[in-house]
Coordinates of C-alpha atoms in Angstrom, one line a residue:
Chain A
M1 CA -1.6 -42.4 11.4
S2 CA -1.0 -40.6 8.1
V3 CA -0.1 -37.4 6.5
L4 CA -3.1 -35.7 4.9
V5 CA -2.7 -33.2 2.1
Y6 CA -5.3 -30.7 0.7
T7 CA -4.9 -30.3 -3.0
E8 CA -6.3 -27.4 -4.9
S9 CA -7.7 -27.6 -8.5
E10 CA -9.3 -25.2 -10.9
N11 CA -11.9 -26.4 -13.4
G12 CA -10.9 -29.9 -12.6
K13 CA -7.2 -29.5 -13.2
F14 CA -4.7 -29.8 -10.2
K15 CA -2.7 -26.6 -9.6
K16 CA 1.0 -26.7 -9.6
A17 CA 1.0 -25.9 -5.9
A18 CA -1.2 -29.0 -5.4
L19 CA 1.5 -31.2 -6.8
E20 CA 4.1 -29.4 -4.7
V21 CA 2.2 -30.0 -1.4
V22 CA 1.8 -33.7 -2.3
S23 CA 5.5 -34.0 -2.9
Y24 CA 6.2 -32.3 0.3
A25 CA 3.7 -34.4 2.2
K26 CA 5.5 -37.5 0.8
A27 CA 8.8 -36.2 2.2
I28 CA 7.2 -35.9 5.7
A29 CA 5.5 -39.3 5.4
D30 CA 8.8 -40.9 4.7
Q31 CA 10.4 -39.2 7.7
M32 CA 7.6 -40.5 9.9
G33 CA 7.4 -44.0 8.3
T34 CA 3.8 -43.5 7.1
S35 CA 1.8 -42.7 3.9
V36 CA 0.1 -39.8 2.2
T37 CA -3.6 -39.4 1.7
A38 CA -4.7 -36.5 -0.5
V39 CA -8.0 -34.7 -0.4
A40 CA -9.2 -33.7 -3.9
I41 CA -12.3 -31.7 -4.6
N42 CA -14.1 -31.8 -8.0
A43 CA -10.8 -32.8 -9.7
D44 CA -10.2 -34.9 -12.7
N45 CA -7.5 -37.5 -12.7
A46 CA -7.4 -37.8 -8.9
E47 CA -5.2 -40.9 -9.4
S48 CA -2.5 -38.8 -11.0
L49 CA -1.5 -37.6 -7.4
G50 CA 0.1 -41.1 -7.0
H51 CA 3.0 -39.9 -9.2
Y52 CA 3.9 -37.3 -6.6
G53 CA 3.6 -39.6 -3.5
A54 CA -0.1 -40.0 -2.5
S55 CA -1.0 -43.6 -1.7
K56 CA -4.7 -42.8 -1.4
V57 CA -6.9 -40.0 -2.7
L58 CA -10.2 -39.1 -1.1
S59 CA -12.1 -37.7 -4.0
I60 CA -15.0 -35.3 -3.2
T61 CA -17.5 -34.5 -5.9
D62 CA -19.9 -31.9 -4.8
D63 CA -21.3 -28.9 -6.9
T64 CA -21.7 -26.8 -3.8
L65 CA -17.8 -26.9 -3.5
N66 CA -17.2 -25.6 -7.0
S67 CA -16.5 -22.1 -5.7
F68 CA -14.2 -21.9 -2.6
N69 CA -15.9 -21.4 0.7
A70 CA -13.4 -21.4 3.6
K71 CA -15.8 -22.8 6.1
K72 CA -17.2 -25.6 3.9
H73 CA -13.8 -26.5 2.5
A74 CA -12.2 -26.5 6.0
A75 CA -15.0 -28.8 7.2
A76 CA -14.4 -31.2 4.3
V77 CA -10.6 -31.4 5.1
E78 CA -11.4 -31.7 8.9
H79 CA -13.7 -34.6 8.3
A80 CA -11.1 -36.3 6.1
A81 CA -8.3 -35.7 8.7
K82 CA -10.4 -37.2 11.4
N83 CA -11.3 -40.2 9.2
E84 CA -7.8 -40.9 8.4
S85 CA -6.5 -40.2 11.9
A86 CA -4.0 -37.9 10.3
N87 CA -1.2 -36.5 12.5
V88 CA -0.1 -34.0 10.0
V89 CA -2.0 -31.9 7.5
V90 CA -0.3 -30.1 4.7
L91 CA -1.7 -27.1 2.9
S92 CA -0.3 -24.7 0.3
S93 CA 0.1 -20.9 0.7
S94 CA -2.5 -19.9 -1.8
A95 CA -5.0 -17.2 -0.7
D96 CA -7.7 -19.9 -0.3
S97 CA -5.6 -22.3 1.7
K98 CA -4.4 -19.6 4.0
Y99 CA -8.1 -18.6 4.5
L100 CA -9.2 -22.1 5.5
A101 CA -6.1 -23.0 7.6
P102 CA -7.0 -21.2 10.8
L103 CA -10.5 -22.6 10.7
L104 CA -9.2 -26.1 10.2
A105 CA -6.6 -25.6 13.1
V106 CA -9.4 -24.7 15.5
G107 CA -11.6 -27.6 14.3
L108 CA -8.8 -30.1 14.7
E109 CA -7.3 -28.5 17.8
A110 CA -4.1 -28.5 15.8
G111 CA -1.2 -26.2 15.9
Y112 CA -0.7 -24.4 12.6
V113 CA 2.6 -23.0 11.1
S114 CA 2.4 -21.1 7.8
N115 CA 5.0 -20.1 5.3
V116 CA 7.1 -23.2 5.9
V117 CA 10.0 -23.5 3.5
E118 CA 11.6 -26.9 4.1
A119 CA 10.8 -30.5 5.2
P120 CA 10.8 -30.7 9.0
S121 CA 14.3 -30.8 10.6
S122 CA 12.9 -33.1 13.3
T123 CA 9.6 -34.9 13.7
S124 CA 9.9 -35.2 17.5
P125 CA 9.6 -32.5 18.5
F126 CA 8.0 -31.6 15.2
T127 CA 10.1 -28.7 14.0
V128 CA 9.8 -26.7 10.8
K129 CA 11.5 -23.7 9.3
R130 CA 9.3 -20.8 8.3
T131 CA 9.9 -17.3 7.1
A132 CA 9.2 -14.5 9.5
F133 CA 9.6 -10.7 9.5
T134 CA 8.4 -10.8 5.9
N135 CA 11.3 -12.8 4.6
K136 CA 13.9 -10.8 6.6
A137 CA 14.5 -13.9 8.7
F138 CA 13.5 -17.5 9.4
A139 CA 12.0 -19.0 12.5
N140 CA 12.5 -22.6 13.5
T141 CA 9.2 -23.4 15.0
E142 CA 8.0 -26.4 17.1
I143 CA 4.4 -27.6 16.9
H144 CA 3.4 -29.2 20.2
T145 CA -0.2 -30.4 19.5
D146 CA -1.0 -34.0 18.5
V147 CA -2.2 -32.9 15.1
K148 CA 0.0 -30.5 13.2
I149 CA -0.9 -28.2 10.3
V150 CA 1.9 -27.1 8.0
G151 CA 1.3 -24.5 5.3
L152 CA 4.0 -24.8 2.7
S153 CA 5.3 -21.6 1.1
N154 CA 4.6 -21.9 -2.7
N155 CA 7.7 -22.7 -4.9
S156 CA 9.9 -23.5 -1.8
F157 CA 10.0 -27.4 -2.0
G158 CA 9.3 -28.0 -5.7
V159 CA 7.3 -30.7 -7.5
V160 CA 9.0 -34.1 -7.1
E161 CA 7.8 -37.1 -9.1
S162 CA 8.2 -40.3 -7.1
G163 CA 6.3 -42.5 -9.6
G164 CA 3.9 -44.4 -7.3
T165 CA 0.2 -45.1 -7.7
A166 CA -2.7 -44.1 -5.7
T167 CA -6.1 -45.7 -5.0
V168 CA -9.0 -43.3 -5.3
E169 CA -11.9 -43.5 -2.9
A170 CA -15.1 -41.4 -3.2
F171 CA -15.7 -39.3 -0.1
S172 CA -18.7 -37.4 0.9
P173 CA -18.1 -35.2 4.0
E174 CA -20.9 -33.5 5.8
L175 CA -20.7 -29.8 5.1
P176 CA -22.0 -27.0 7.4
N177 CA -24.0 -24.0 6.4
S178 CA -21.8 -21.1 5.6
G179 CA -22.8 -17.5 6.4
V180 CA -20.6 -16.2 3.5
A181 CA -22.1 -16.3 0.0
I182 CA -20.4 -15.2 -3.1
E183 CA -22.1 -12.5 -5.1
S184 CA -19.6 -12.0 -7.9
V185 CA -16.1 -12.9 -8.9
D186 CA -13.9 -10.6 -10.9
K187 CA -10.9 -12.6 -12.1
A188 CA -8.8 -12.2 -15.2
T189 CA -8.7 -15.5 -16.9
D190 CA -6.1 -14.7 -19.5
K191 CA -3.5 -13.4 -17.0
V192 CA -1.1 -15.3 -14.8
S193 CA -1.6 -14.4 -11.1
I194 CA 1.3 -13.3 -8.9
A195 CA 0.7 -16.2 -6.6
D196 CA 0.9 -18.8 -9.4
A197 CA 3.6 -17.3 -11.5
E198 CA 6.9 -18.9 -12.0
I199 CA 8.2 -15.5 -13.4
V200 CA 7.2 -12.0 -12.2
V201 CA 8.0 -8.8 -14.1
S202 CA 7.7 -5.8 -11.9
G203 CA 7.9 -2.1 -12.6
G204 CA 8.7 0.9 -10.4
R205 CA 8.7 4.7 -10.3
G206 CA 11.6 4.6 -12.8
L207 CA 9.1 3.9 -15.5
K208 CA 7.9 7.5 -15.2
G209 CA 4.1 6.9 -15.7
P210 CA 1.4 4.4 -16.3
E211 CA 1.4 5.0 -20.0
N212 CA 4.8 3.2 -20.1
W213 CA 3.6 -0.1 -18.8
G214 CA 3.1 -1.5 -22.4
M215 CA 6.6 -2.8 -22.5
V216 CA 6.3 -4.4 -19.0
E217 CA 3.2 -6.3 -20.1
E218 CA 4.9 -7.3 -23.4
L219 CA 7.9 -8.6 -21.5
A220 CA 5.6 -10.5 -19.1
D221 CA 3.7 -11.9 -22.1
V222 CA 6.8 -13.2 -23.8
L223 CA 7.9 -14.9 -20.6
G224 CA 4.5 -16.1 -19.6
A225 CA 4.9 -14.0 -16.5
A226 CA 2.7 -12.1 -14.0
T227 CA 3.1 -8.3 -13.8
A228 CA 3.7 -6.6 -10.5
C229 CA 4.7 -3.2 -9.2
S230 CA 6.4 -1.3 -6.3
K231 CA 4.4 0.3 -3.5
P232 CA 4.8 4.0 -4.8
V233 CA 3.4 3.0 -8.2
S234 CA 0.3 1.4 -6.6
D235 CA 0.0 4.4 -4.2
L236 CA 0.1 6.8 -7.2
G237 CA -2.7 4.8 -8.8
W238 CA -0.5 3.9 -11.9
R239 CA -1.2 0.2 -11.3
P240 CA -3.9 -1.6 -9.2
H241 CA -3.3 -2.5 -5.6
S242 CA -3.5 -6.2 -6.5
E243 CA -0.1 -5.8 -8.3
H244 CA 1.7 -4.3 -5.3
V245 CA 4.4 -6.6 -4.1
G246 CA 6.5 -6.0 -0.9
Q247 CA 6.1 -6.0 2.8
T248 CA 2.6 -4.5 3.0
G249 CA 1.6 -5.9 -0.4
K250 CA 1.8 -9.4 -1.8
P251 CA 4.8 -11.7 -1.2
V252 CA 6.6 -13.1 -4.3
A253 CA 8.2 -16.4 -4.4
S254 CA 8.7 -16.9 -8.1
N255 CA 11.7 -18.6 -9.9
L256 CA 12.6 -15.4 -11.6
Y257 CA 11.8 -11.8 -10.5
I258 CA 12.6 -9.0 -12.9
A259 CA 12.6 -5.5 -11.4
I260 CA 12.5 -2.6 -13.7
G261 CA 13.1 0.9 -12.4
I262 CA 12.7 -0.2 -8.8
S263 CA 15.3 1.2 -6.5
G264 CA 14.9 -1.6 -3.9
A265 CA 13.6 -0.1 -0.7
I266 CA 14.0 -2.6 2.3
Q267 CA 10.2 -3.2 2.4
H268 CA 10.2 -4.1 -1.3
L269 CA 13.2 -6.4 -1.0
A270 CA 11.6 -8.1 2.0
G271 CA 8.5 -9.0 0.0
I272 CA 10.4 -10.4 -3.0
N273 CA 13.3 -12.1 -1.2
A274 CA 11.9 -15.5 -1.5
S275 CA 12.2 -15.4 -5.3
K276 CA 15.0 -17.6 -6.5
V277 CA 16.7 -15.5 -9.2
K278 CA 16.5 -11.7 -9.2
V279 CA 17.3 -9.4 -12.1
V280 CA 17.4 -5.7 -11.8
V281 CA 17.3 -2.9 -14.5
N282 CA 18.1 0.5 -13.2
T283 CA 19.9 3.6 -14.4
D284 CA 21.4 4.2 -11.0
P285 CA 24.3 1.8 -10.2
E286 CA 24.0 2.8 -6.6
A287 CA 20.4 1.6 -6.3
P288 CA 20.1 -0.8 -3.3
F289 CA 18.5 -3.5 -5.4
F290 CA 21.8 -4.2 -7.0
K291 CA 23.0 -5.6 -3.7
A292 CA 20.0 -8.0 -3.6
A293 CA 20.0 -9.1 -7.2
D294 CA 21.7 -12.0 -8.9
Y295 CA 22.0 -10.2 -12.3
G296 CA 21.9 -6.5 -13.0
V297 CA 21.9 -4.2 -16.0
V298 CA 22.8 -0.6 -15.4
G299 CA 20.9 1.2 -18.1
D300 CA 17.8 2.9 -19.3
A301 CA 14.8 0.7 -19.1
F302 CA 13.4 2.3 -22.1
E303 CA 16.3 1.0 -24.1
V304 CA 17.0 -2.3 -22.2
V305 CA 13.5 -3.6 -21.9
P306 CA 12.6 -3.4 -25.7
T307 CA 15.9 -5.0 -26.5
L308 CA 15.4 -7.8 -23.9
I309 CA 11.9 -8.4 -25.4
E310 CA 13.3 -8.7 -28.9
K311 CA 16.2 -11.0 -27.7
L312 CA 13.7 -13.2 -25.7
K313 CA 11.4 -13.5 -28.7
A314 CA 14.3 -14.7 -30.8
F315 CA 15.4 -17.1 -28.0
K316 CA 11.8 -18.5 -27.7
A317 CA 11.6 -18.9 -31.5
Q318 CA 14.9 -20.9 -31.4
N319 CA 13.9 -23.0 -28.5
A320 CA 10.3 -23.6 -29.3
Chain B
M1 CA -22.6 -1.5 16.0
K2 CA -19.7 -2.3 18.4
I3 CA -16.4 -2.7 16.6
L4 CA -13.3 -4.2 18.0
V5 CA -10.1 -3.5 16.1
C6 CA -7.2 -5.8 16.9
I7 CA -3.9 -4.0 16.9
S8 CA -0.5 -5.7 16.6
H9 CA 2.5 -3.8 17.9
V10 CA 5.1 -4.5 15.3
P11 CA 8.6 -3.2 14.2
D12 CA 8.4 -0.4 11.7
T13 CA 8.7 -1.6 8.1
T14 CA 12.2 0.0 7.7
S15 CA 13.5 -1.9 10.8
K16 CA 16.7 -4.0 10.5
I17 CA 15.9 -7.4 12.0
N18 CA 18.4 -8.8 14.5
F19 CA 18.2 -11.5 17.2
T20 CA 19.7 -11.9 20.7
D21 CA 20.1 -14.5 23.4
G22 CA 21.7 -17.0 21.0
D23 CA 19.3 -16.2 18.2
T24 CA 16.3 -17.2 20.3
K25 CA 14.8 -13.6 20.8
F26 CA 14.0 -10.7 18.6
D27 CA 16.3 -7.8 19.4
T28 CA 14.2 -4.8 20.1
N29 CA 17.2 -2.6 20.6
G30 CA 16.8 0.6 18.6
V31 CA 13.6 -0.7 16.9
Q32 CA 10.7 1.7 16.5
F33 CA 7.3 0.0 17.0
V34 CA 4.1 0.9 15.0
I35 CA 0.5 -0.2 14.5
N36 CA 0.7 -3.2 12.1
P37 CA 0.0 -1.7 8.7
N38 CA -2.8 -4.2 7.9
D39 CA -4.5 -3.3 11.2
E40 CA -4.1 0.4 10.6
F41 CA -6.2 0.1 7.3
G42 CA -8.9 -1.7 9.4
L43 CA -8.7 0.9 12.1
T44 CA -9.2 3.7 9.5
R45 CA -12.1 1.9 8.0
A46 CA -13.6 1.6 11.6
M47 CA -13.2 5.4 11.9
W48 CA -15.5 5.7 8.9
F49 CA -18.1 3.5 10.5
K50 CA -17.9 5.6 13.6
E51 CA -18.3 8.8 11.8
K52 CA -20.9 7.8 9.2
Q53 CA -22.8 5.1 11.0
G54 CA -22.4 5.9 14.7
A55 CA -20.4 2.8 15.6
S56 CA -18.3 2.6 18.7
V57 CA -14.6 1.6 18.2
T58 CA -12.5 -0.2 20.8
V59 CA -9.0 -1.2 20.0
V60 CA -7.3 -4.3 21.7
N61 CA -3.8 -5.6 22.0
V62 CA -2.5 -8.7 23.6
G63 CA 0.9 -7.9 25.1
G64 CA 3.0 -6.3 27.8
A65 CA 2.9 -2.7 29.0
E66 CA 5.5 -1.8 26.3
T67 CA 2.7 -1.9 23.7
E68 CA 0.6 0.9 25.3
P69 CA 2.1 3.7 23.3
T70 CA 0.9 1.9 20.2
L71 CA -2.7 1.7 21.7
R72 CA -2.5 5.3 22.6
K73 CA -1.7 6.1 19.0
A74 CA -4.8 4.2 18.0
L75 CA -6.8 6.3 20.5
A76 CA -5.2 9.5 19.1
I77 CA -6.3 8.4 15.6
G78 CA -9.9 8.3 17.0
A79 CA -10.7 5.0 18.7
D80 CA -13.0 5.5 21.8
A81 CA -11.4 3.0 24.2
A82 CA -8.5 0.6 24.4
I83 CA -8.0 -2.8 26.0
R84 CA -4.7 -4.4 26.7
V85 CA -4.7 -8.1 27.7
N86 CA -1.7 -8.3 30.0
V87 CA 0.2 -11.3 28.7
E88 CA 3.0 -11.9 26.2
A89 CA 1.8 -12.8 22.8
T90 CA 3.4 -16.2 22.5
D91 CA 1.6 -17.6 19.4
G92 CA -1.4 -17.0 17.2
F93 CA -3.6 -19.5 18.9
A94 CA -3.0 -18.0 22.4
V95 CA -3.7 -14.5 21.1
A96 CA -6.9 -15.7 19.4
K97 CA -8.0 -17.4 22.6
Q98 CA -7.4 -14.2 24.6
L99 CA -9.2 -12.1 22.1
S100 CA -12.2 -14.5 22.0
H101 CA -12.8 -13.7 25.7
V102 CA -12.6 -9.9 25.1
V103 CA -15.1 -10.3 22.3
K104 CA -17.6 -12.3 24.4
D105 CA -17.2 -10.0 27.5
G106 CA -17.6 -6.8 25.4
G107 CA -20.4 -8.0 23.1
F108 CA -18.6 -6.9 19.9
D109 CA -20.3 -7.7 16.7
L110 CA -17.7 -6.6 14.2
I111 CA -14.1 -7.5 14.8
I112 CA -11.5 -6.1 12.4
A113 CA -7.9 -7.4 12.4
G114 CA -5.1 -7.3 9.9
R115 CA -4.9 -10.3 7.5
E116 CA -1.4 -10.9 9.1
S117 CA 1.1 -9.0 11.2
I118 CA 4.3 -8.0 9.5
D119 CA 6.5 -9.4 12.1
Y120 CA 5.5 -13.1 12.5
N121 CA 3.3 -13.2 9.4
G122 CA 1.3 -16.0 10.9
G123 CA -2.0 -15.0 9.3
M124 CA -4.0 -17.1 11.7
V125 CA -5.4 -14.9 14.4
P126 CA -8.5 -13.5 12.7
G127 CA -9.6 -17.0 11.3
M128 CA -8.9 -18.8 14.6
L129 CA -10.9 -16.1 16.5
A130 CA -13.8 -16.3 14.0
A131 CA -13.9 -20.1 14.6
M132 CA -13.7 -19.8 18.3
I133 CA -16.6 -17.3 18.6
D134 CA -18.6 -19.0 15.7
A135 CA -18.6 -15.7 13.7
N136 CA -18.5 -15.3 9.9
F137 CA -15.1 -14.6 8.5
V138 CA -13.6 -12.8 5.5
T139 CA -9.9 -12.4 5.1
N140 CA -7.7 -10.5 2.6
C141 CA -10.5 -8.0 2.8
I142 CA -10.2 -5.0 0.5
G143 CA -13.7 -3.5 0.8
L144 CA -16.4 -3.6 3.5
E145 CA -19.9 -2.1 3.8
I146 CA -22.2 -2.7 6.7
D147 CA -26.0 -2.2 6.5
G148 CA -27.8 -3.1 9.8
S149 CA -26.6 -6.7 10.4
N150 CA -25.8 -7.3 6.8
A151 CA -22.3 -7.0 5.4
K152 CA -20.8 -6.9 1.9
A153 CA -17.2 -7.6 1.7
V154 CA -14.7 -7.8 -1.1
R155 CA -11.9 -10.4 -0.8
E156 CA -8.7 -10.4 -2.8
I157 CA -8.2 -13.8 -4.4
D158 CA -5.3 -15.2 -6.4
G159 CA -5.6 -13.3 -9.7
G160 CA -8.6 -11.1 -8.9
K161 CA -11.3 -10.4 -6.3
E162 CA -14.7 -11.6 -5.2
T163 CA -17.6 -9.9 -3.6
V164 CA -19.4 -11.7 -0.8
N165 CA -22.6 -11.2 1.3
T166 CA -22.5 -12.1 4.9
S167 CA -23.7 -10.8 8.3
L168 CA -22.7 -9.8 11.8
P169 CA -21.1 -11.1 13.9
L170 CA -18.2 -11.0 11.6
V171 CA -14.4 -11.1 11.8
I172 CA -12.5 -9.4 9.1
G173 CA -8.8 -9.9 8.1
G174 CA -8.1 -6.6 6.5
Q175 CA -5.4 -5.1 4.3
K176 CA -4.7 -2.2 2.0
G177 CA -7.7 -1.5 0.0
L178 CA -10.1 -1.5 3.0
V179 CA -9.1 2.1 2.8
E180 CA -6.4 3.8 0.6
E181 CA -3.0 4.6 1.8
S182 CA -3.9 8.3 1.4
D183 CA -6.9 7.8 3.8
L184 CA -4.6 6.9 6.7
R185 CA -4.6 9.5 9.5
I186 CA -1.7 11.0 11.3
P187 CA -2.8 11.9 14.9
N188 CA -3.0 15.7 15.4
M189 CA -2.3 17.5 18.7
R190 CA -5.9 17.5 19.7
G191 CA -6.2 13.8 19.1
I192 CA -3.1 13.1 21.1
M193 CA -4.3 15.2 24.1
M194 CA -7.8 13.6 24.0
A195 CA -6.2 10.1 23.8
R196 CA -4.6 10.7 27.2
K197 CA -8.0 10.9 28.7
K198 CA -9.6 8.0 27.0
P199 CA -9.9 4.7 28.9
L200 CA -7.1 2.2 28.4
T201 CA -8.2 -0.9 30.4
V202 CA -5.8 -3.5 31.4
V203 CA -7.4 -7.0 31.7
E204 CA -5.6 -10.1 33.1
P205 CA -5.4 -13.0 30.7
T206 CA -7.4 -16.1 30.9
E207 CA -5.6 -19.4 30.6
A208 CA -4.5 -20.3 27.1
N209 CA -1.7 -22.6 26.1
S210 CA 0.4 -21.9 23.1
E211 CA 0.4 -24.6 20.5
T212 CA 3.6 -23.6 18.7
K213 CA 6.9 -22.1 19.7
A214 CA 9.6 -20.3 17.7
V215 CA 12.7 -21.9 19.2
S216 CA 15.3 -20.1 17.2
F217 CA 15.8 -17.6 14.4
E218 CA 18.2 -17.2 11.6
K219 CA 18.8 -14.7 8.9
P220 CA 19.1 -15.5 5.2
A221 CA 22.6 -16.4 4.0
P222 CA 24.4 -13.4 2.7
K223 CA 23.9 -12.9 -1.0
G224 CA 26.8 -13.2 -3.5
A225 CA 27.8 -10.2 -5.6
V226 CA 25.5 -9.2 -8.4
K227 CA 26.6 -10.2 -11.9
L228 CA 26.5 -7.1 -14.1
V229 CA 25.6 -7.4 -17.7
D230 CA 26.4 -4.5 -20.2
A231 CA 23.3 -2.8 -21.4
Q232 CA 24.6 -3.2 -25.0
N233 CA 24.9 -6.9 -24.5
I234 CA 21.5 -8.2 -23.6
D235 CA 22.1 -11.5 -25.4
E236 CA 24.4 -12.3 -22.5
L237 CA 21.6 -11.8 -20.0
V238 CA 19.3 -14.1 -21.9
N239 CA 22.2 -16.6 -22.1
L240 CA 22.8 -16.4 -18.3
L241 CA 19.1 -16.8 -17.5
H242 CA 18.9 -19.8 -19.7
N243 CA 22.2 -21.7 -19.1
E244 CA 23.4 -20.5 -15.7
A245 CA 20.2 -19.7 -13.7
K246 CA 18.1 -22.1 -15.8
V247 CA 14.9 -20.0 -15.2
I248 CA 13.9 -19.5 -18.8

């Protein structure tokens, strides 16, 4: 019996979400009186997962796993879960983890619940709280199978250092052939992705045109943030679809979400509701976003945003 | 090419979400139901394969008779036939299991579903279905071309996209990008009239247990009032974000 956790890394370095899922797995293991085994693939410093609660790390080194392949990665985790007789498998909510989770669920005959936001409220029956209706509600969901798969919503539990140590074992799972081969990858390496971002700066139709996005990008730059946009802006082609956040776009669960010139349609608010602190800048004090935000500035974005950039630069210089 | 498009019957995106029976059931009172937006992008792409490459397009839903208007809408948009598996959709696993039988019985080689439904957001049906029928699988799919039995798909990844080569049989988890918003079709009168004559077959379910159960629902705690900062005093905003919210 144990809790198994799949940790993602990029170029050998663990992602922040990996440290969060290990912390979360540790909380479940404590509830169940068991320990955490992590699966790490082509990661350096596998033993560092001990700080976050892993007792053991199964470390896989395999060049064929350098780029993500859902079927192969799912098989690796499945093999590890079976070896460890894991009762619970924890994954993140990254695009890759959500891709492999259903394959793993069928392989392990495990019930899978995604978008979980808290440690289980009960381990018998195993009950977790997840978001549903695109963040408009939560569903307390029981998993009835012997093996359970929990997909943790990013940024919902946080990274918790528990200061333990982990033993590292080399692990070589058998991998299946995959019928999906990568031809090319187009990824901006100098930009923060919305999924990984702690801060997201988002623009709406209030910015009047794509030529005015310079200040949004500059604000994002100063904050180390990702840029996003509302649905009308992506439909108008001002910004790429990949930046569209909301009910039919990407969900956002950042620590800080800054909405500039976005009125706050119900579909938009649903998609960004999981963000912890929301700031809105809008000329219209009646914009629905003000009801959903923590902080608001009623004013012209073309004046407020440049001032905010200047003030933040001064703040960063002082606190550097 | 025989395409099966999986259609979820979901509350319209503008719906207010409420619960009933002691917060154990979704309250459908006054709610307008639509084709799940992620599925509609897939359906529209399937129409393109039908018109340009001679594919046949069947739509399927797992659910009660109340979902039939949603299937009729898909027929009005241009699908050739519809199947309804006559059982309540209890969880993603049970739905995938029902769909796996529909795929095997119908000999479909391209199955297009949405990457997730906008009601329960499970995001598991397409992947589970692919694993059950041993098909290739691409989710978060924003581009798809088919040439014979070969497929080229574009998948959105965190921070970018990747292009992959694969082959039929194939399950796709689609989303916006598969077609553009402006490509979506509103059924016209002729389509609606024709849809009435197209076959909508009701099949009885095979046995499939649910693995999970939503036992209760709750809504997010009401939000406190917004703290307004004067546009002339942006220093105060920086101060609040640093000292009060502690996010910068």
